[in-house]
Structure formats: structure tokens, C-alpha cells
Short mmCIF file of C-alpha atoms and ligand atoms in Angstrom, two decimals:
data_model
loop_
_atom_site.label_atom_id
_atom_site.label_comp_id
_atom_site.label_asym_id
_atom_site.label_seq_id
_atom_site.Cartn_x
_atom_site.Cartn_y
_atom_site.Cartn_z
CA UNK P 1 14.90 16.04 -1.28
CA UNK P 2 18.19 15.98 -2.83
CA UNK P 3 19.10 18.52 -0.55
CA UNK P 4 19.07 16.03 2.30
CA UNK P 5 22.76 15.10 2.07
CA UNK P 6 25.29 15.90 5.26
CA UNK P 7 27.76 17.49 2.65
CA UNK P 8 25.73 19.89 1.59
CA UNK P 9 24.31 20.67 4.62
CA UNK P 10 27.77 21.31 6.26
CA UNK P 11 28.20 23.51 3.26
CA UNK P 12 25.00 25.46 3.99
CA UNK P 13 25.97 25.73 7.67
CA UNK P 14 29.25 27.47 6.82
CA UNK P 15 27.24 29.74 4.75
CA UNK P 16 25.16 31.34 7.49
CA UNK P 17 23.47 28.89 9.28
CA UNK P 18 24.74 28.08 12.28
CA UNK P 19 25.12 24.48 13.93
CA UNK P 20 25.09 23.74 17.53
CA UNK P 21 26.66 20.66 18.57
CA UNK P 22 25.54 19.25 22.16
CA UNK P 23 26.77 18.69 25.01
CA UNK P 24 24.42 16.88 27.29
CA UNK P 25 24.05 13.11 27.55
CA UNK P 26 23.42 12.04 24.65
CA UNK P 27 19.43 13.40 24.53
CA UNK P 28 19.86 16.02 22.53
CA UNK P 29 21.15 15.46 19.09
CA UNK P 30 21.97 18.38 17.39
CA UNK P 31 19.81 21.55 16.32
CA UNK P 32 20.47 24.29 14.12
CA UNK P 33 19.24 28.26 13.82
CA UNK P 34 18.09 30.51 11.14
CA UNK P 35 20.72 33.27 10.71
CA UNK P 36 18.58 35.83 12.12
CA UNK P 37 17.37 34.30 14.52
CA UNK P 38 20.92 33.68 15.56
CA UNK P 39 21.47 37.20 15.77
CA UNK P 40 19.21 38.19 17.62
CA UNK P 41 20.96 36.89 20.62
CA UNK P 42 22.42 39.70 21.69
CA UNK P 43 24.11 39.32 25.40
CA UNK P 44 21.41 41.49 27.94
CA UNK P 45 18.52 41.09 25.55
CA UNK P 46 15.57 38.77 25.74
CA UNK P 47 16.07 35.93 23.01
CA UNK P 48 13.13 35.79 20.50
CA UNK P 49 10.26 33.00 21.35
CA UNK P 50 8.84 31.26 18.67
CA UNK P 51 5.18 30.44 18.87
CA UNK P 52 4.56 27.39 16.87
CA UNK P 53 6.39 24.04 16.54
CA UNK P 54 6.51 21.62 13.93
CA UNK P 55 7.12 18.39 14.97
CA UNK P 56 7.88 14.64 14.10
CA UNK P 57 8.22 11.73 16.25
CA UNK P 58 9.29 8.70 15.12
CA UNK P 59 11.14 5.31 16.76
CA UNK P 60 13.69 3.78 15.07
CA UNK P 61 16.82 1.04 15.69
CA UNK P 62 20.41 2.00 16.72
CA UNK P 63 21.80 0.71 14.23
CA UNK P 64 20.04 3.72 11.81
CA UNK P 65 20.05 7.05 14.12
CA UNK P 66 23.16 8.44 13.53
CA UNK P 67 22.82 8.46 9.92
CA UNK P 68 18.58 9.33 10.17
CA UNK P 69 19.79 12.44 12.34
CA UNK P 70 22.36 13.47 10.01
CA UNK P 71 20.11 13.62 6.70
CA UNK P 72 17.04 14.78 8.68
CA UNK P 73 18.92 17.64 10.03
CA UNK P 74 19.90 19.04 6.56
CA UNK P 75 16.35 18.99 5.59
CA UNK P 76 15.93 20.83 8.11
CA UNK P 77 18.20 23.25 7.29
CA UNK P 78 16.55 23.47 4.47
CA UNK P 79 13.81 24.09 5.99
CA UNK P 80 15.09 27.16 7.84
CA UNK P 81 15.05 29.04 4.61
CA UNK P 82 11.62 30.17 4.74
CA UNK P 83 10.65 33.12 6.33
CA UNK P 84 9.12 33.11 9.42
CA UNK P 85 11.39 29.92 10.38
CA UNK P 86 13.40 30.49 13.28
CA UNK P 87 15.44 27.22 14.55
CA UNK P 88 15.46 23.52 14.64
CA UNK P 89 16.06 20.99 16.85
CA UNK P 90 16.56 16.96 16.80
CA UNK P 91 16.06 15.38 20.19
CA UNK P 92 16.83 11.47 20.47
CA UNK P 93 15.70 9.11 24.13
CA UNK P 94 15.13 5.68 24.81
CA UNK P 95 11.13 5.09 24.10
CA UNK P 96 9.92 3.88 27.70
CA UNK P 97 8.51 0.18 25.94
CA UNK P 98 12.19 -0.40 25.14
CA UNK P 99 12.99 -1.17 29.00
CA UNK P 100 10.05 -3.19 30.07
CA UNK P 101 10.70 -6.98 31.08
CA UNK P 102 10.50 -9.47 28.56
CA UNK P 103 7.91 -11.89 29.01
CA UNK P 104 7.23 -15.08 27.06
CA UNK P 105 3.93 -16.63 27.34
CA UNK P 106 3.97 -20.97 27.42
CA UNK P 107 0.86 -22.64 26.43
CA UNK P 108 0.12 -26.01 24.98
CA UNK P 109 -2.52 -28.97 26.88
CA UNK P 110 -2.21 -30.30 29.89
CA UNK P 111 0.91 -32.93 30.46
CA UNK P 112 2.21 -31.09 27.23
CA UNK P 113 5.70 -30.17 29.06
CA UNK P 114 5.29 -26.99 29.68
CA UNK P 115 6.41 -27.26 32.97
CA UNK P 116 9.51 -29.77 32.20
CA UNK P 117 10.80 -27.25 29.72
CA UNK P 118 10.51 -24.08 31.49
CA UNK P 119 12.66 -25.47 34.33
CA UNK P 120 15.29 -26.45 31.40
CA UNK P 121 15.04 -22.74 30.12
CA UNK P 122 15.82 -21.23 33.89
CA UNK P 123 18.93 -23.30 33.98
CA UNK P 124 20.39 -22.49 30.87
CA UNK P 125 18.77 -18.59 30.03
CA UNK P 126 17.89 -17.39 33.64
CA UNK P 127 14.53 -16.87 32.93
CA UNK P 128 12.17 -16.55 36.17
CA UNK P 129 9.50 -19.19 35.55
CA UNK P 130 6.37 -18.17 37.17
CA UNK P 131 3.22 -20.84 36.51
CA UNK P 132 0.33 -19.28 36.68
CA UNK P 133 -1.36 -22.82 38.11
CA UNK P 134 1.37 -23.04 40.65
CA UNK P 135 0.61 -19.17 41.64
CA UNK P 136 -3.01 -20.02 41.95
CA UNK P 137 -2.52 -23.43 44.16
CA UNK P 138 -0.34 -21.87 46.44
CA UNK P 139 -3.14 -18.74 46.84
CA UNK P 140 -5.40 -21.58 47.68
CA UNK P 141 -3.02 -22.96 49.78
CA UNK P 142 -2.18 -19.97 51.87
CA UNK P 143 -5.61 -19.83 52.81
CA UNK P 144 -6.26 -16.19 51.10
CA UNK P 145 -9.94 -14.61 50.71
CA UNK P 146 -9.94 -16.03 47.06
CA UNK P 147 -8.73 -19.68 48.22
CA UNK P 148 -12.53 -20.94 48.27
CA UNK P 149 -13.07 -19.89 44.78
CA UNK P 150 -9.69 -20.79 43.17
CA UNK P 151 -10.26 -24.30 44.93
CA UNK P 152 -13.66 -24.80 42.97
CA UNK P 153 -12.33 -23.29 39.91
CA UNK P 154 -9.07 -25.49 39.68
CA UNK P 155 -11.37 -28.81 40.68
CA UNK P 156 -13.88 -27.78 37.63
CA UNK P 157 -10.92 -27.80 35.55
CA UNK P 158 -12.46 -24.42 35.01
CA UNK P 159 -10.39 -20.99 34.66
CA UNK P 160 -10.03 -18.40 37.77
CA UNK P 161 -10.85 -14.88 37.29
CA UNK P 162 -8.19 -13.22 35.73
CA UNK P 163 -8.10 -9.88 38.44
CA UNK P 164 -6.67 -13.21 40.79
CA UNK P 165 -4.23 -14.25 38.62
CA UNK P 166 -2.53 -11.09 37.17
CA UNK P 167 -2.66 -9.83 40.41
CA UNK P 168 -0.44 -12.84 41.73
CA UNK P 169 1.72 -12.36 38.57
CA UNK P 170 2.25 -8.96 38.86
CA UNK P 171 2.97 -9.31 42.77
CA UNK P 172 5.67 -12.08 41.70
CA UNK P 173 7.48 -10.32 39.05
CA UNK P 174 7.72 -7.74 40.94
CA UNK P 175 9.05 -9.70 44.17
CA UNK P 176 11.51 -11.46 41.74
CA UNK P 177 13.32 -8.68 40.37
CA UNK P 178 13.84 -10.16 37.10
CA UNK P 179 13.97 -8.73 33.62
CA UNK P 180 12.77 -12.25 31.61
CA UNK P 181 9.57 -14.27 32.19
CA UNK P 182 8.22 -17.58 31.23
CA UNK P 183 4.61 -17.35 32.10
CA UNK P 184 3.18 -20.45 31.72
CA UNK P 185 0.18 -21.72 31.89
CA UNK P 186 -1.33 -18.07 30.85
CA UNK P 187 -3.05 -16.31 29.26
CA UNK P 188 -5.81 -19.69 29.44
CA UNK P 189 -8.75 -17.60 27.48
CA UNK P 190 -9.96 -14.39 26.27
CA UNK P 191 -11.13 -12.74 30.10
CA UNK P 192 -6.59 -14.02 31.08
CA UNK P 193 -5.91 -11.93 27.80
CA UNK P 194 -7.97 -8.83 28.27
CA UNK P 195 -6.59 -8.97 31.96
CA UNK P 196 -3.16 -9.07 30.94
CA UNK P 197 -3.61 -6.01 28.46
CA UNK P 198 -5.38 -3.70 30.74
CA UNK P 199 -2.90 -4.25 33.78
CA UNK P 200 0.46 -5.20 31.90
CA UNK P 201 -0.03 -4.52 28.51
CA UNK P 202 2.40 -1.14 29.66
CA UNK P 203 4.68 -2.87 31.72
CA UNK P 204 6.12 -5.71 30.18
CA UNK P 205 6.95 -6.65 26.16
CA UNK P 206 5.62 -10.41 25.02
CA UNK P 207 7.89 -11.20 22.97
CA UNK P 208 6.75 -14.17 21.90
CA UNK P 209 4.68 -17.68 22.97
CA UNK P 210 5.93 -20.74 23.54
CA UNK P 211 3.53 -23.28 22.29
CA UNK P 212 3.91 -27.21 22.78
CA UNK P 213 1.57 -29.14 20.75
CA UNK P 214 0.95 -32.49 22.06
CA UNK P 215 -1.63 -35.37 21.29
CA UNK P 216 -4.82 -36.08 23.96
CA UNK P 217 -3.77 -39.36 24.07
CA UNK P 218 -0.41 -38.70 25.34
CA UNK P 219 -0.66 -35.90 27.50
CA UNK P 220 -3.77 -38.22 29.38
CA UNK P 221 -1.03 -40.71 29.75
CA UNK P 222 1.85 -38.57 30.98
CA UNK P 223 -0.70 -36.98 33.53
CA UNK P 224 -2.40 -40.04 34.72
CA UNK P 225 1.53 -41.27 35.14
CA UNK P 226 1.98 -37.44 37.49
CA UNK P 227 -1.03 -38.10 39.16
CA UNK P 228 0.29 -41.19 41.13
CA UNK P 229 3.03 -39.17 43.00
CA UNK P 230 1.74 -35.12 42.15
CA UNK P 231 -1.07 -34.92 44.65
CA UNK P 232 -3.16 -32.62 42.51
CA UNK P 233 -6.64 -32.68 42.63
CA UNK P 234 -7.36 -32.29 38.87
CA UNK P 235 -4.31 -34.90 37.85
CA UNK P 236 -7.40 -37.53 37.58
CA UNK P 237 -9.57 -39.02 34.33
CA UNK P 238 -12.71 -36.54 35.49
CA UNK P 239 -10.69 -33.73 35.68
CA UNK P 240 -8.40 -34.07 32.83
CA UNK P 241 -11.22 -34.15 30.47
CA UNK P 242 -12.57 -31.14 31.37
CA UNK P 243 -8.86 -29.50 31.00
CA UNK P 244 -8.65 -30.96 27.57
CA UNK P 245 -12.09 -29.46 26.89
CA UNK P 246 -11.00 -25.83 28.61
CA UNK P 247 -7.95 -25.63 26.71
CA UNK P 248 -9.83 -26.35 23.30
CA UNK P 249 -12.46 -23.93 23.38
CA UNK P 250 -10.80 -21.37 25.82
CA UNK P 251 -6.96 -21.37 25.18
CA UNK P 252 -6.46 -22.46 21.20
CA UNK P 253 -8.31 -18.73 20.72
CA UNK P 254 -5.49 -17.06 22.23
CA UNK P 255 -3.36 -18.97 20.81
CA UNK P 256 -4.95 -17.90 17.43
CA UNK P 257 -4.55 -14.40 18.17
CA UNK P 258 -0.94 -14.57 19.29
CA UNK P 259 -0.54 -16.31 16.24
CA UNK P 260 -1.93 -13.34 14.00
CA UNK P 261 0.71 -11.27 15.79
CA UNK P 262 3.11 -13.73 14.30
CA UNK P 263 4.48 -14.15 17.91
CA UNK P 264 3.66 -18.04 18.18
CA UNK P 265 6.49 -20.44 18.36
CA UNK P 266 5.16 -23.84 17.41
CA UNK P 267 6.81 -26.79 19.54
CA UNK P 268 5.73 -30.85 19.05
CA UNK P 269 5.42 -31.79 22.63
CA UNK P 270 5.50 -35.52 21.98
CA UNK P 271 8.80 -36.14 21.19
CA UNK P 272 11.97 -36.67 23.83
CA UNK P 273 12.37 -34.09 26.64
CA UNK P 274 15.86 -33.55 25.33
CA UNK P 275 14.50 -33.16 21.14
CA UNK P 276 11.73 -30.82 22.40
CA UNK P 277 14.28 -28.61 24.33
CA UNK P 278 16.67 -28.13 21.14
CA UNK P 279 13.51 -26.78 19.26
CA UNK P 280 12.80 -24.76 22.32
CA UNK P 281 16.70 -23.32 22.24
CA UNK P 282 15.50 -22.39 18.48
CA UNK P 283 12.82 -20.56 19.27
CA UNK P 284 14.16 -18.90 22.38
CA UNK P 285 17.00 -17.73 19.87
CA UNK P 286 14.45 -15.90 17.08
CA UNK P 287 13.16 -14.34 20.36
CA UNK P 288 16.28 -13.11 21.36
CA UNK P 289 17.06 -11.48 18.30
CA UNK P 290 13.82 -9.77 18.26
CA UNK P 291 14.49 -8.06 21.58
CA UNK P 292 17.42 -7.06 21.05
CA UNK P 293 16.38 -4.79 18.48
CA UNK P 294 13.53 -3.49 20.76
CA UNK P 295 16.02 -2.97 23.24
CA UNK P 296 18.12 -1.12 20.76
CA UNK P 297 14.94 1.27 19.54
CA UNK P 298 15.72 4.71 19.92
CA UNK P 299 12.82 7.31 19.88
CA UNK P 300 13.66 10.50 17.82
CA UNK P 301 11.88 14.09 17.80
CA UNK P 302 12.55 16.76 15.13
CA UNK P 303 11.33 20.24 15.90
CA UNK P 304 11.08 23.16 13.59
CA UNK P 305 10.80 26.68 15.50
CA UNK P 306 8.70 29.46 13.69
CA UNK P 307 7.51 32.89 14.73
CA UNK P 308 3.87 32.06 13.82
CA UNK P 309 1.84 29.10 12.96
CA UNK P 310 0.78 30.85 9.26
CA UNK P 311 4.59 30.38 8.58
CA UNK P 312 4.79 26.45 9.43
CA UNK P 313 1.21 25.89 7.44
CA UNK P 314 2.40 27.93 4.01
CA UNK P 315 5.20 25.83 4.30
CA UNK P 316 3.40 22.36 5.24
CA UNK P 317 1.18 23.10 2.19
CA UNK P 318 3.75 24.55 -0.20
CA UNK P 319 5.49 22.09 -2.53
CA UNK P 320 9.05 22.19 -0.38
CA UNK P 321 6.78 21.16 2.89
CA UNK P 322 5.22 18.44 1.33
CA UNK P 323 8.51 16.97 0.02
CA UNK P 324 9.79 16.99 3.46
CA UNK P 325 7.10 15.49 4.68
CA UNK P 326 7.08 12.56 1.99
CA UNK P 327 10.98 12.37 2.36
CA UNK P 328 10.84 11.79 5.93
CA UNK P 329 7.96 9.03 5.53
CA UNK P 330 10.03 7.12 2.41
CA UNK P 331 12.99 7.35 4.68
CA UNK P 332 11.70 5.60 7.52
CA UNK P 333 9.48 3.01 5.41
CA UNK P 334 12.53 2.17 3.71
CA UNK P 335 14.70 1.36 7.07
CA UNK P 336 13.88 -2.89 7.64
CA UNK P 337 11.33 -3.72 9.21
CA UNK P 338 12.98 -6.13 11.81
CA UNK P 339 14.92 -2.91 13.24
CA UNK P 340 11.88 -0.09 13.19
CA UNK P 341 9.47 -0.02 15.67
CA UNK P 342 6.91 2.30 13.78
CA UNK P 343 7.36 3.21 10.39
CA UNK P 344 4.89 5.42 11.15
CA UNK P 345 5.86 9.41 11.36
CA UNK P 346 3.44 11.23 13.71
CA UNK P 347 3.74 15.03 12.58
CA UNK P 348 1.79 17.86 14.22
CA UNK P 349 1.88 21.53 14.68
CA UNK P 350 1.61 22.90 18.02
CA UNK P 351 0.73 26.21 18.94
CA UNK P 352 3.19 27.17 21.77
CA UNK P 353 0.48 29.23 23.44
CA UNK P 354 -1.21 25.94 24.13
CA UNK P 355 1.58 23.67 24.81
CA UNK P 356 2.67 23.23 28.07
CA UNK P 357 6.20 23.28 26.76
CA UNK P 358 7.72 26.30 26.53
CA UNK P 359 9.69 26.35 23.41
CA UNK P 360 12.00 29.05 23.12
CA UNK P 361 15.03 29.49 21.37
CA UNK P 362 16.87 29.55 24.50
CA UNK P 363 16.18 26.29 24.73
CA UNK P 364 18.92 25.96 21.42
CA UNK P 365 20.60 28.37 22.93
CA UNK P 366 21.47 26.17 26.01
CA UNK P 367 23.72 24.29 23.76
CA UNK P 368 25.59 26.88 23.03
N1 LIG N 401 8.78 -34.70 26.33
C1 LIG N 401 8.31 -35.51 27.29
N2 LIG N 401 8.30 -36.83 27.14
C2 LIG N 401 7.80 -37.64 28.10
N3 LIG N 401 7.32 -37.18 29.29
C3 LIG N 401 7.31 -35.86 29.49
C4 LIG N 401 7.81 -34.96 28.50
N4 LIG N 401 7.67 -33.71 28.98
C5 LIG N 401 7.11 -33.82 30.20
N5 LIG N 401 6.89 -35.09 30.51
C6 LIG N 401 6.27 -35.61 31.72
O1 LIG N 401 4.87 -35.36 31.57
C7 LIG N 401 4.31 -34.91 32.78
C8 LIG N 401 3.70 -33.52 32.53
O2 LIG N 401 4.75 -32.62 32.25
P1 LIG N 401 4.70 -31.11 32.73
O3 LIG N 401 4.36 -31.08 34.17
O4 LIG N 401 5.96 -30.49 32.30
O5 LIG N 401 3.47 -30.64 31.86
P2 LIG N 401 2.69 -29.28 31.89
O6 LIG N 401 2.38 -28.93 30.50
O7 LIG N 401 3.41 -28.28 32.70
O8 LIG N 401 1.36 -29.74 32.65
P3 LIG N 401 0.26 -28.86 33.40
O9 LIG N 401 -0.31 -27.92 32.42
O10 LIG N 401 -0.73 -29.88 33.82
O11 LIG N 401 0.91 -28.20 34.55
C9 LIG N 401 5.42 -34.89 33.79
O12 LIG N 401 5.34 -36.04 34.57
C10 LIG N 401 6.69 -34.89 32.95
O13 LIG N 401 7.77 -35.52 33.58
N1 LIG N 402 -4.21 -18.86 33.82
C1 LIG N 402 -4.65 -19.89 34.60
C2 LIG N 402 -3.84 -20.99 34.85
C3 LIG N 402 -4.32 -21.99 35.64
N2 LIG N 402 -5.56 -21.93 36.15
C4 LIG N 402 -6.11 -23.01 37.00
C5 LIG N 402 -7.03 -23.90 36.21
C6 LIG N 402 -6.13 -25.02 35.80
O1 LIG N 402 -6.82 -26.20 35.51
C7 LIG N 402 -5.26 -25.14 37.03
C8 LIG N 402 -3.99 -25.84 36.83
O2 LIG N 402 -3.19 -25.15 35.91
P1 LIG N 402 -1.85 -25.84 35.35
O3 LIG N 402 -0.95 -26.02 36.51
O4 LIG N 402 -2.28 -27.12 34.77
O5 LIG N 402 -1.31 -24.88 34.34
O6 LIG N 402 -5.08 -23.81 37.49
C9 LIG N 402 -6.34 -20.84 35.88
O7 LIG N 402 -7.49 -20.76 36.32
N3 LIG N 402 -5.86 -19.82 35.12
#
């Protein structure tokens, strides 16, 4: 793939292939067109259709598109050599997961401080904090259908159905208008986690879980201490207990899988309101940085135009194909990590017969 260098690819161009810079916001990169395919376009005739695409999707950072689309361009220019081969074309858009809200989950015991911290994080981030046990007591409060349920639930120190609470979460976000979430106090165990993927796995991007890890001892303290002036019905010995034993055997599991994903931010909970929010500000800063390269993600397409789908297979299996294929995969795996989404190139051939797409070479043309 030596080929793959803008210099020589410019040189090709002025040789007979012809480059079509674009003009229209940004989506379209650039494409380029066999030679004769190019002249074909003669001004009252019909411009040639090609009938099979070749195509590669991939999502990469900002920071590497301009240079990606260069080089992958001039390979496929190089491409366009082979008979058969008609035009190419490199489309670039904003991948739809890229401009979801950003939620962060907060977990940790009962009396932990999740609540004390999340109000610090509004203040200073303007986060919208949405408790999921707040959600639930003021359902039960506002006398809904569900209020009966949620009232034995919350008194069992048991968990609610989660088609209750992601409903009220999804209903709140929503209402808020907001673009960052704290959402603590969820997911509580593994029926909260399914819930959340089915209904908002598509709609909003945890990017990460705040998690503050706090003795028995002294979250039974600090809520015993709550429970004079809270008025909650589970702020009680009876009740706590059965918390602590919920969150052990239902929540610790998600936290475990959270932690697989390498998402879990670790916090001790014990110490001073004011030491556990400067480990908080760390954390919320590693976050940060982590969506701001998902924010940043750009999704790019490469098309290869051909007459006939025998002309993109020869070349697929022919030695050139399969070096543009591996070149395009090292290229990508080599980008870091932090700043690719995928590494992973999806290629396919699609017959245009079948596609619901048509893919013409007006299409290029449109750039003209
Ligand atoms: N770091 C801390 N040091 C001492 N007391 C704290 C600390 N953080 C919170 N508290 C106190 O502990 C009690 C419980 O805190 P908070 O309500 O923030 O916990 P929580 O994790 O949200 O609890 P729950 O899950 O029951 O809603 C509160 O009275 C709060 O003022
Ligand atoms: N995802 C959730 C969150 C809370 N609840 C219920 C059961 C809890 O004991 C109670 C209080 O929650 P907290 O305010 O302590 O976070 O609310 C639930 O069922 N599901």
C-alpha cells in the first residue's frame, strides 16, 4: 500500500483521473472517477449506473479524518485502475451515538453520599441530578396507579420494577432538557440494568459510574443521624438492614459489570464531604475527557462504484484487493484507542439492484 500517499495520488489525478472536490456541508468528503467513466458524461446523455458497491464504514476521532480521508482516497484511486471500476466516493457524518446525553450512573450503600455529592456536582458542572429513590417517592406521593406497589417495595427495602423507574427517568430527562445526568441511586440490580439497555441503551451514552464505597458501620450511623429530621420510612434500623442486604447481593453485580467495562470510578465515601468531592472532581475530569472524544467521533463511508459485482469480487480476491483491505484495517488499528470508536472496518458488497440506494454516478456527478 505504498501507493496510499496524497502526493502520489495528486500525481495520478493529474494523469487522468479526475478529482471532485465538494461543495456541500461538510458530508461529503471528496470522491474521484475512473477516466472513462468520466467521459462518458456527455451533456444530453444518460450517465452510466454502476451496479455494485463496495463499501467500508468505519468511526473514527476528529482529530484523524482529514488525514484518514486523504490516504484512503488514493487507495482508492488506486483502486480505480481495474477494469470494470467506475468511481469512488468518501462520505464523512456525525455517528448518531455521538449526540446522545451523557449520563453518569452513582451507586455506593445507603448513607454513602451519594446524594451530598451529586448536589456538589450540579453546582459546579451543571449536571441535572435525577435520584431514582426521589423519582420513585414522589410517584408514591402523587398518588399514581403504581404508588401502592412502590410504597411496599421502598418499605421492604426491596427494589421497584424497573418499567416504573426508567419510565420516570426517561419522562424527567426528557422534561429537563439537559444534555448531562447524574443518575443516582440506579441501576440497583440486574432487572434496573436490563431495563435501562432495552429502553435507553440508544438514547443516552454512560460514560462512566460514580461509585462511593463506604463502611456498614458508618453509613448505619450517618442514616440513623438523617432519619431524625428526613421523614423516610426506610431511614430506620429494620429497614436499613435490608438496604445493606439489597445493595450487596443486588447492586455490587452491577457494579461488577460496569467495572468490566472499565467505566467504574472508585470513590471512599468515609472520608470529609469536602476530600470525597476533590476525588469526585478527579473522576468527573477522566470522564470528561472521554466524551469529548465521543463527541468528536466522526463516522466515515468509502464507496467504490463498479459496473458489475464480478469486477469488485476479482478484485476483493486478487492480491491488490486484499492489500487494500488489510491496509485499511492496519490503518485504523493503529489510530489510539482513546480517540477510535471501532477499530473495526465493516466492508460489504452490495448489489445495487437490491439496495434501496440508488447509486449512480450522478450521484459524483452532483459535485461537479
Ligand atoms: N462525607 C460525609 N461525611 C459525613 N457525613 C456525610 C458525608 N456525606 C454525606 N453525609 C451525610 O450522610 C447522610 C447520607 O448522605 P446522602 O443522603 O448524601 O447519602 P445517599 O448515599 O444519597 O443515601 P441514600 O442512598 O439513602 O439516598 C446525610 O445526612 C449526609 O449529610
Ligand atoms: N433504582 C431504584 C432506586 C431506588 N429504589 C427504591 C428502593 C430504595 O430502598 C428506595 C430508596 O432509594 P434511595 O433514595 O435510598 O436511593 O427507593 C428502587 O426500587 N429502585
Amino acid at each position: 500500500m505504498s501507493g496510499f500517499t496524497s502526493r502520489r495520488f495528486l500525481r495520478r489525478l493529474g494523469g487522468g483521473l479526475s478529482m471532485l472536490s465538494v461543495a456541500s456541508a461538510g458530508a461529503y468528503v471528496s470522491a474521484a472517477m475512473h477516466p472513462a467513466a468520466a467521459q462518458q458524461k456527455a451533456p444530453d446523455s444518460k450517465p452510466a449506473l454502476a451496479k455494485a458497491v463496495y463499501e467500508q464504514q468505519l468511526t473514527i476521532g476528529q482529530p484523524h479524518v482529514t488525514a484518514f480521508c486523504e490516504w484512503l482516497l488514493a487507495g482508492c484511486a488506486d483502486a480505480l485502475k481495474q477494469p470494470g471500476f467506475m468511481g469512488a466516493k468518501l462520505l464523512r457524518s456525525t455517528p448518531p451515538a455521538a449526540n446522545t446525553p451523557l449520563v453518569l450512573f452513582v451507586l455506593g450503600g445507603p448513607g454513602a453520599g451519594k446524594g451530598t455529592q451529586c448536589a456538589r456536582i450540579v453546582a459546579e458542572h451543571g449536571y441535572i441530578h435525577l435520584s431514582a429513590g426521589d423519582l420513585l417517592r414522589a410517584a408514591r406521593q402523587a398518588g399514581s396507579s403504581e404508588g401502592q406497589l412502590i410504597d411496599e417495595y421502598i418499605r421492604e427495602g426491596r427494589i421497584v420494577p424497573v418499567e416504573i423507574t426508567v419510565a420516570l427517568l426517561r419522562k424527567a430527562m426528557a422534561a429537563s432538557g439537559g444534555s448531562r445526568f447524574l443518575i443516582d441511586g440506579f441501576p440497583r440490580n440486574g432487572d434496573n440494568l436490563a431495563g435501562w439497555h432495552s429502553q435507553m441503551g440508544e438514547v443516552a451514552h454512560v460514560g462512566g459510574v460514580l461509585m462511593y464505597d463506604c463502611a456498614e458501620a458508618v453509613m448505619e450511623a450517618r442514616l440513623l443521624e438523617r432519619g431524625k429530621t428526613s421523614g423516610r420510612a426506610d431511614d430506620n434500623a429494620a429497614a436499613i438492614k435490608k438496604r445493606f442486604a439489597t445493595y450487596r447481593a443486588e447492586t455490587m453485580p452491577v457494579v461488577g459489570y460496569y467495572a468490566q467495562l472499565g467505566l467504574v470510578h472508585t470513590i471512599d465515601g468515609s472520608q470529609p464531604v469536602e476530600d470525597v468531592y476533590d476525588k469526585t472532581q478527579q473522576a468527573l475530569a477522566a470522564v470528561h475527557k472521554a466524551d469529548a472524544l465521543r463527541r468528536a467521533q466522526v463516522q466515515v463511508v468509502a464507496h467504490l462504484y463498479a459496473a458489475d459485482r464480478a469486477s469488485l469480487e476479482r478484485w476483493l480476491a486478487s492480491p491488490a484487493g486484499k492489500a487494500h483491505e488489510a491496509a485499511v484495517r492496519e490503518r485504523a488499528a493503529s489510530m489510539d484507542g482513546a480517540s477510535r470508536a471501532s477499530g473495526a472496518v465493516r466492508s460489504r458488497v452490495l448489489d445495487v439492484s437490491t439496495s434501496l440506494k440508488p447509486y449512480g454516478l450522478d450521484s459524483l456527478r452532483a459535485f461537479d
